[in-house]
CSV table of N, CA and C in Angstrom, one decimal:
chain,number,residue,atom,x,y,z
A,1,UNK,N,29.8,9.7,-9.1
A,1,UNK,CA,28.7,9.6,-10.1
A,1,UNK,C,27.4,9.8,-9.4
A,2,UNK,N,27.2,11.0,-9.0
A,2,UNK,CA,26.0,11.4,-8.3
A,2,UNK,C,24.7,11.2,-9.1
A,3,UNK,N,24.8,11.4,-10.4
A,3,UNK,CA,23.5,11.3,-11.1
A,3,UNK,C,23.0,9.9,-11.2
A,4,UNK,N,23.8,8.9,-10.9
A,4,UNK,CA,23.3,7.5,-10.9
A,4,UNK,C,23.1,7.0,-9.4
A,5,UNK,N,23.4,7.8,-8.4
A,5,UNK,CA,23.2,7.3,-7.1
A,5,UNK,C,24.3,6.5,-6.5
A,6,UNK,N,25.5,6.5,-7.2
A,6,UNK,CA,26.7,5.8,-6.7
A,6,UNK,C,27.1,6.3,-5.3
A,7,UNK,N,26.9,7.6,-5.1
A,7,UNK,CA,27.3,8.1,-3.8
A,7,UNK,C,26.5,7.5,-2.6
A,8,UNK,N,25.4,6.9,-2.9
A,8,UNK,CA,24.6,6.1,-1.9
A,8,UNK,C,25.0,4.7,-1.9
A,9,UNK,N,25.2,4.1,-3.0
A,9,UNK,CA,25.5,2.6,-3.1
A,9,UNK,C,26.9,2.2,-2.6
A,10,UNK,N,27.9,3.0,-2.9
A,10,UNK,CA,29.2,2.7,-2.4
A,10,UNK,C,29.3,2.5,-0.9
A,11,UNK,N,28.9,3.5,-0.1
A,11,UNK,CA,28.9,3.3,1.3
A,11,UNK,C,28.1,2.1,1.8
A,12,UNK,N,26.9,1.9,1.1
A,12,UNK,CA,26.1,0.8,1.5
A,12,UNK,C,26.8,-0.5,1.3
A,13,UNK,N,27.5,-0.6,0.2
A,13,UNK,CA,28.2,-1.8,-0.2
A,13,UNK,C,29.3,-2.2,0.8
A,14,UNK,N,29.9,-1.2,1.4
A,14,UNK,CA,31.0,-1.4,2.3
A,14,UNK,C,30.5,-1.4,3.8
A,15,UNK,N,29.2,-1.4,4.0
A,15,UNK,CA,28.7,-1.3,5.4
A,15,UNK,C,28.8,-2.6,6.1
A,16,UNK,N,28.9,-3.7,5.5
A,16,UNK,CA,28.9,-5.0,6.2
A,16,UNK,C,27.6,-5.7,6.2
A,17,UNK,N,26.6,-5.1,5.6
A,17,UNK,CA,25.3,-5.8,5.6
A,17,UNK,C,24.2,-5.2,6.5
A,18,UNK,N,23.2,-5.9,6.7
A,18,UNK,CA,22.1,-5.4,7.5
A,18,UNK,C,22.4,-5.5,9.0
A,19,UNK,N,22.0,-4.5,9.8
A,19,UNK,CA,22.1,-4.6,11.2
A,19,UNK,C,21.3,-5.7,11.8
A,20,UNK,N,21.7,-6.2,12.9
A,20,UNK,CA,21.0,-7.3,13.6
A,20,UNK,C,19.5,-7.0,13.8
A,21,UNK,N,19.1,-5.8,14.2
A,21,UNK,CA,17.7,-5.5,14.4
A,21,UNK,C,16.9,-5.5,13.1
A,22,UNK,N,17.6,-5.2,12.0
A,22,UNK,CA,16.9,-5.2,10.7
A,22,UNK,C,16.6,-6.7,10.4
A,23,UNK,N,17.6,-7.5,10.6
A,23,UNK,CA,17.4,-9.0,10.3
A,23,UNK,C,16.3,-9.6,11.2
A,24,UNK,N,16.2,-9.2,12.4
A,24,UNK,CA,15.1,-9.6,13.3
A,24,UNK,C,13.8,-9.1,12.8
A,25,UNK,N,13.7,-7.9,12.3
A,25,UNK,CA,12.5,-7.3,11.8
A,25,UNK,C,12.0,-8.0,10.5
A,26,UNK,N,13.0,-8.3,9.7
A,26,UNK,CA,12.7,-9.1,8.4
A,26,UNK,C,12.1,-10.5,8.8
A,27,UNK,N,12.8,-11.2,9.7
A,27,UNK,CA,12.3,-12.5,10.1
A,27,UNK,C,10.9,-12.4,10.7
A,28,UNK,N,10.7,-11.4,11.5
A,28,UNK,CA,9.3,-11.2,12.1
A,28,UNK,C,8.3,-11.0,11.0
A,29,UNK,N,8.6,-10.2,10.0
A,29,UNK,CA,7.6,-9.9,9.0
A,29,UNK,C,7.4,-11.2,8.1
A,30,UNK,N,8.4,-12.0,7.9
A,30,UNK,CA,8.2,-13.3,7.2
A,30,UNK,C,7.3,-14.2,8.0
A,31,UNK,N,7.5,-14.3,9.3
A,31,UNK,CA,6.6,-15.1,10.1
A,31,UNK,C,5.2,-14.6,10.1
A,32,UNK,N,5.0,-13.3,10.2
A,32,UNK,CA,3.7,-12.7,10.2
A,32,UNK,C,3.0,-13.0,8.9
A,33,UNK,N,3.7,-12.9,7.8
A,33,UNK,CA,3.2,-13.2,6.5
A,33,UNK,C,2.7,-14.6,6.4
A,34,UNK,N,3.6,-15.5,6.8
A,34,UNK,CA,3.3,-16.9,6.7
A,34,UNK,C,2.1,-17.3,7.5
A,35,UNK,N,2.1,-16.8,8.8
A,35,UNK,CA,1.0,-17.2,9.7
A,35,UNK,C,-0.2,-16.3,9.6
A,36,UNK,N,-0.1,-15.3,8.8
A,36,UNK,CA,-1.2,-14.3,8.7
A,36,UNK,C,-1.9,-14.4,7.3
A,37,UNK,N,-1.4,-13.7,6.3
A,37,UNK,CA,-2.0,-13.6,5.0
A,37,UNK,C,-2.0,-15.0,4.3
A,38,UNK,N,-0.9,-15.7,4.3
A,38,UNK,CA,-0.8,-17.0,3.6
A,38,UNK,C,-1.8,-18.0,4.3
A,39,UNK,N,-1.8,-18.0,5.6
A,39,UNK,CA,-2.7,-18.9,6.3
A,39,UNK,C,-4.1,-18.6,6.0
A,40,UNK,N,-4.5,-17.3,6.0
A,40,UNK,CA,-5.8,-16.9,5.7
A,40,UNK,C,-6.3,-17.3,4.3
A,41,UNK,N,-5.4,-17.1,3.3
A,41,UNK,CA,-5.7,-17.4,2.0
A,41,UNK,C,-5.9,-19.0,1.8
A,42,UNK,N,-4.9,-19.7,2.3
A,42,UNK,CA,-4.9,-21.2,2.1
A,42,UNK,C,-6.0,-21.8,2.9
A,43,UNK,N,-6.2,-21.5,4.2
A,43,UNK,CA,-7.2,-22.1,5.0
A,43,UNK,C,-8.6,-21.9,4.5
A,44,UNK,N,-8.9,-20.7,3.9
A,44,UNK,CA,-10.2,-20.4,3.4
A,44,UNK,C,-10.3,-20.6,1.9
A,45,UNK,N,-9.3,-21.2,1.3
A,45,UNK,CA,-9.3,-21.5,-0.2
A,45,UNK,C,-9.6,-20.3,-1.0
A,46,UNK,N,-9.0,-19.2,-0.7
A,46,UNK,CA,-9.2,-17.9,-1.4
A,46,UNK,C,-8.2,-17.8,-2.5
A,47,UNK,N,-8.7,-17.2,-3.6
A,47,UNK,CA,-7.8,-16.9,-4.7
A,47,UNK,C,-7.2,-15.5,-4.7
A,48,UNK,N,-8.1,-14.5,-4.3
A,48,UNK,CA,-7.7,-13.1,-4.4
A,48,UNK,C,-8.3,-12.4,-3.2
A,49,UNK,N,-7.4,-11.5,-2.6
A,49,UNK,CA,-7.8,-10.6,-1.6
A,49,UNK,C,-8.3,-9.3,-2.3
A,50,UNK,N,-9.4,-8.8,-1.9
A,50,UNK,CA,-9.9,-7.5,-2.4
A,50,UNK,C,-10.2,-6.6,-1.2
A,51,UNK,N,-9.5,-5.5,-1.1
A,51,UNK,CA,-9.6,-4.7,0.1
A,51,UNK,C,-9.3,-3.2,-0.3
A,52,UNK,N,-9.6,-2.3,0.6
A,52,UNK,CA,-9.2,-0.9,0.3
A,52,UNK,C,-7.7,-0.8,0.2
A,53,UNK,N,-7.2,0.0,-0.7
A,53,UNK,CA,-5.8,0.1,-0.9
A,53,UNK,C,-5.0,0.5,0.3
A,54,UNK,N,-5.6,1.5,1.1
A,54,UNK,CA,-4.9,2.0,2.3
A,54,UNK,C,-4.6,0.9,3.3
A,55,UNK,N,-5.5,-0.1,3.4
A,55,UNK,CA,-5.3,-1.2,4.4
A,55,UNK,C,-4.5,-2.4,4.0
A,56,UNK,N,-4.5,-2.7,2.7
A,56,UNK,CA,-3.9,-3.9,2.2
A,56,UNK,C,-2.6,-3.8,1.6
A,57,UNK,N,-2.3,-2.7,0.8
A,57,UNK,CA,-1.2,-2.7,0.0
A,57,UNK,C,0.1,-2.7,0.8
A,58,UNK,N,0.2,-2.1,1.9
A,58,UNK,CA,1.5,-2.2,2.7
A,58,UNK,C,1.7,-3.6,3.2
A,59,UNK,N,0.7,-4.3,3.7
A,59,UNK,CA,0.9,-5.7,4.2
A,59,UNK,C,1.4,-6.6,3.1
A,60,UNK,N,0.8,-6.4,1.9
A,60,UNK,CA,1.2,-7.3,0.8
A,60,UNK,C,2.6,-7.0,0.3
A,61,UNK,N,2.9,-5.7,0.3
A,61,UNK,CA,4.3,-5.3,-0.1
A,61,UNK,C,5.3,-5.8,0.8
A,62,UNK,N,5.1,-5.6,2.1
A,62,UNK,CA,6.1,-6.0,3.1
A,62,UNK,C,6.3,-7.5,3.1
A,63,UNK,N,5.2,-8.3,2.8
A,63,UNK,CA,5.3,-9.7,2.7
A,63,UNK,C,5.8,-10.3,1.4
A,64,UNK,N,6.0,-9.4,0.4
A,64,UNK,CA,6.5,-9.8,-0.9
A,64,UNK,C,5.4,-10.5,-1.7
A,65,UNK,N,4.1,-10.1,-1.5
A,65,UNK,CA,3.1,-10.7,-2.3
A,65,UNK,C,2.7,-9.8,-3.5
A,66,UNK,N,2.3,-10.4,-4.6
A,66,UNK,CA,1.9,-9.5,-5.7
A,66,UNK,C,0.6,-8.8,-5.4
A,67,UNK,N,0.5,-7.5,-5.8
A,67,UNK,CA,-0.6,-6.7,-5.5
A,67,UNK,C,-0.8,-5.7,-6.7
A,68,UNK,N,-2.0,-5.4,-6.9
A,68,UNK,CA,-2.3,-4.3,-7.9
A,68,UNK,C,-3.3,-3.4,-7.3
A,69,UNK,N,-3.0,-2.1,-7.4
A,69,UNK,CA,-4.0,-1.1,-6.9
A,69,UNK,C,-4.7,-0.4,-8.0
A,70,UNK,N,-6.0,-0.3,-7.9
A,70,UNK,CA,-6.8,0.2,-9.0
A,70,UNK,C,-7.6,1.4,-8.4
A,71,UNK,N,-7.5,2.6,-9.1
A,71,UNK,CA,-8.3,3.8,-8.6
A,71,UNK,C,-9.8,3.5,-8.8
A,72,UNK,N,-10.6,3.9,-7.8
A,72,UNK,CA,-12.0,3.7,-8.0
A,72,UNK,C,-12.8,5.0,-7.8
A,73,UNK,N,-12.2,6.0,-7.4
A,73,UNK,CA,-13.0,7.3,-7.2
A,73,UNK,C,-12.3,8.3,-6.3
A,74,UNK,N,-13.1,9.2,-5.8
A,74,UNK,CA,-12.6,10.3,-5.0
A,74,UNK,C,-13.5,10.4,-3.8
A,75,UNK,N,-12.9,10.9,-2.7
A,75,UNK,CA,-13.6,11.0,-1.4
A,75,UNK,C,-13.5,12.4,-0.9
A,76,UNK,N,-14.6,12.9,-0.4
A,76,UNK,CA,-14.7,14.2,0.3
A,76,UNK,C,-14.6,15.4,-0.6
A,77,UNK,N,-14.7,16.5,0.0
A,77,UNK,CA,-14.7,17.8,-0.7
A,77,UNK,C,-13.3,18.0,-1.4
A,78,UNK,N,-12.3,17.5,-0.8
A,78,UNK,CA,-10.9,17.7,-1.3
A,78,UNK,C,-10.6,16.8,-2.5
A,79,UNK,N,-11.5,15.8,-2.7
A,79,UNK,CA,-11.3,14.9,-3.8
A,79,UNK,C,-10.1,14.0,-3.6
A,80,UNK,N,-10.0,13.4,-2.4
A,80,UNK,CA,-8.9,12.5,-2.1
A,80,UNK,C,-9.1,11.2,-2.9
A,81,UNK,N,-8.1,10.8,-3.7
A,81,UNK,CA,-8.3,9.6,-4.5
A,81,UNK,C,-8.3,8.4,-3.6
A,82,UNK,N,-9.2,7.4,-3.9
A,82,UNK,CA,-9.3,6.2,-3.2
A,82,UNK,C,-9.2,5.0,-4.2
A,83,UNK,N,-8.8,3.9,-3.7
A,83,UNK,CA,-8.6,2.8,-4.6
A,83,UNK,C,-8.9,1.4,-3.9
A,84,UNK,N,-8.9,0.4,-4.7
A,84,UNK,CA,-9.0,-1.0,-4.3
A,84,UNK,C,-7.7,-1.7,-4.5
A,85,UNK,N,-7.3,-2.6,-3.6
A,85,UNK,CA,-6.1,-3.3,-3.7
A,85,UNK,C,-6.5,-4.8,-3.9
A,86,UNK,N,-5.9,-5.4,-4.9
A,86,UNK,CA,-6.1,-6.9,-5.2
A,86,UNK,C,-4.8,-7.5,-4.9
A,87,UNK,N,-4.8,-8.6,-4.2
A,87,UNK,CA,-3.6,-9.3,-3.9
A,87,UNK,C,-3.7,-10.8,-3.9
A,88,UNK,N,-2.7,-11.5,-4.1
A,88,UNK,CA,-2.7,-13.0,-4.1
A,88,UNK,C,-1.4,-13.5,-3.6
A,89,UNK,N,-1.3,-14.8,-3.5
A,89,UNK,CA,-0.1,-15.5,-3.0
A,89,UNK,C,1.1,-15.4,-4.0
A,90,UNK,N,2.3,-15.5,-3.5
A,90,UNK,CA,3.5,-15.5,-4.4
A,90,UNK,C,3.3,-16.5,-5.6
A,91,UNK,N,3.8,-16.1,-6.7
A,91,UNK,CA,3.7,-17.0,-7.9
A,91,UNK,C,2.4,-16.9,-8.7
A,92,UNK,N,1.5,-16.1,-8.2
A,92,UNK,CA,0.2,-16.1,-8.9
A,92,UNK,C,-0.1,-14.8,-9.7
A,93,UNK,N,1.0,-14.2,-10.1
A,93,UNK,CA,0.9,-12.9,-10.8
A,93,UNK,C,0.0,-13.0,-12.1
A,94,UNK,N,0.2,-14.1,-12.9
A,94,UNK,CA,-0.7,-14.2,-14.1
A,94,UNK,C,-2.2,-14.2,-13.8
A,95,UNK,N,-2.6,-15.0,-12.8
A,95,UNK,CA,-4.0,-15.0,-12.4
A,95,UNK,C,-4.5,-13.7,-11.8
A,96,UNK,N,-3.6,-13.0,-11.1
A,96,UNK,CA,-3.9,-11.7,-10.5
A,96,UNK,C,-4.2,-10.7,-11.6
A,97,UNK,N,-3.3,-10.7,-12.6
A,97,UNK,CA,-3.5,-9.7,-13.7
A,97,UNK,C,-4.8,-10.0,-14.4
A,98,UNK,N,-5.1,-11.3,-14.7
A,98,UNK,CA,-6.3,-11.6,-15.4
A,98,UNK,C,-7.5,-11.2,-14.5
A,99,UNK,N,-7.5,-11.4,-13.2
A,99,UNK,CA,-8.6,-11.1,-12.3
A,99,UNK,C,-8.8,-9.6,-12.4
A,100,UNK,N,-7.8,-8.8,-12.3
A,100,UNK,CA,-7.9,-7.3,-12.3
A,100,UNK,C,-8.4,-6.8,-13.7
A,101,UNK,N,-7.9,-7.5,-14.7
A,101,UNK,CA,-8.3,-7.1,-16.1
A,101,UNK,C,-9.8,-7.3,-16.2
A,102,UNK,N,-10.3,-8.5,-15.7
A,102,UNK,CA,-11.7,-8.8,-15.8
A,102,UNK,C,-12.5,-7.8,-14.9
A,103,UNK,N,-12.0,-7.5,-13.8
A,103,UNK,CA,-12.7,-6.5,-12.9
A,103,UNK,C,-12.8,-5.1,-13.6
A,104,UNK,N,-11.8,-4.7,-14.2
A,104,UNK,CA,-11.8,-3.4,-14.9
A,104,UNK,C,-12.7,-3.4,-16.2
A,105,UNK,N,-12.8,-4.6,-16.8
A,105,UNK,CA,-13.7,-4.7,-18.0
A,105,UNK,C,-15.1,-5.0,-17.7
A,106,UNK,N,-15.5,-5.3,-16.4
A,106,UNK,CA,-16.8,-5.6,-16.1
A,106,UNK,C,-17.7,-4.4,-16.3
A,107,UNK,N,-18.9,-4.6,-16.9
A,107,UNK,CA,-19.8,-3.6,-17.2
A,107,UNK,C,-21.2,-4.1,-16.6
A,108,UNK,N,-21.7,-3.6,-15.5
A,108,UNK,CA,-22.9,-4.1,-14.9
A,108,UNK,C,-24.1,-3.9,-15.8
A,109,UNK,N,-24.1,-3.0,-16.8
A,109,UNK,CA,-25.2,-2.8,-17.7
A,109,UNK,C,-25.4,-4.0,-18.6
A,110,UNK,N,-24.4,-4.8,-18.7
A,110,UNK,CA,-24.4,-6.0,-19.7
A,110,UNK,C,-24.9,-7.2,-18.9
A,111,UNK,N,-25.2,-7.1,-17.6
A,111,UNK,CA,-25.6,-8.3,-16.9
A,111,UNK,C,-27.0,-8.2,-16.3
């Protein structure tokens, strides 16, 4: 059943699981997340991380944290798209969505 990717999943299912080095890498990333991003957010009593997309989105994704990327414009003659990444701690998806919604609806001319 190639059209559904079964040709990939069947061998993976019979592989015996993750290799030991992958398990070590996952454990390392969990520790870095706990002692890095989570510690930063909790210690400083922060609700939301706002950073350039290219620098934050991978860290948040690897750590399993909710993140939303928002396009903000273009850079250079080639018009490379750039964006902002918003991230929060696990379980905060509703507040993250509200924060980004408010950000997108903000109109400086009204203030």
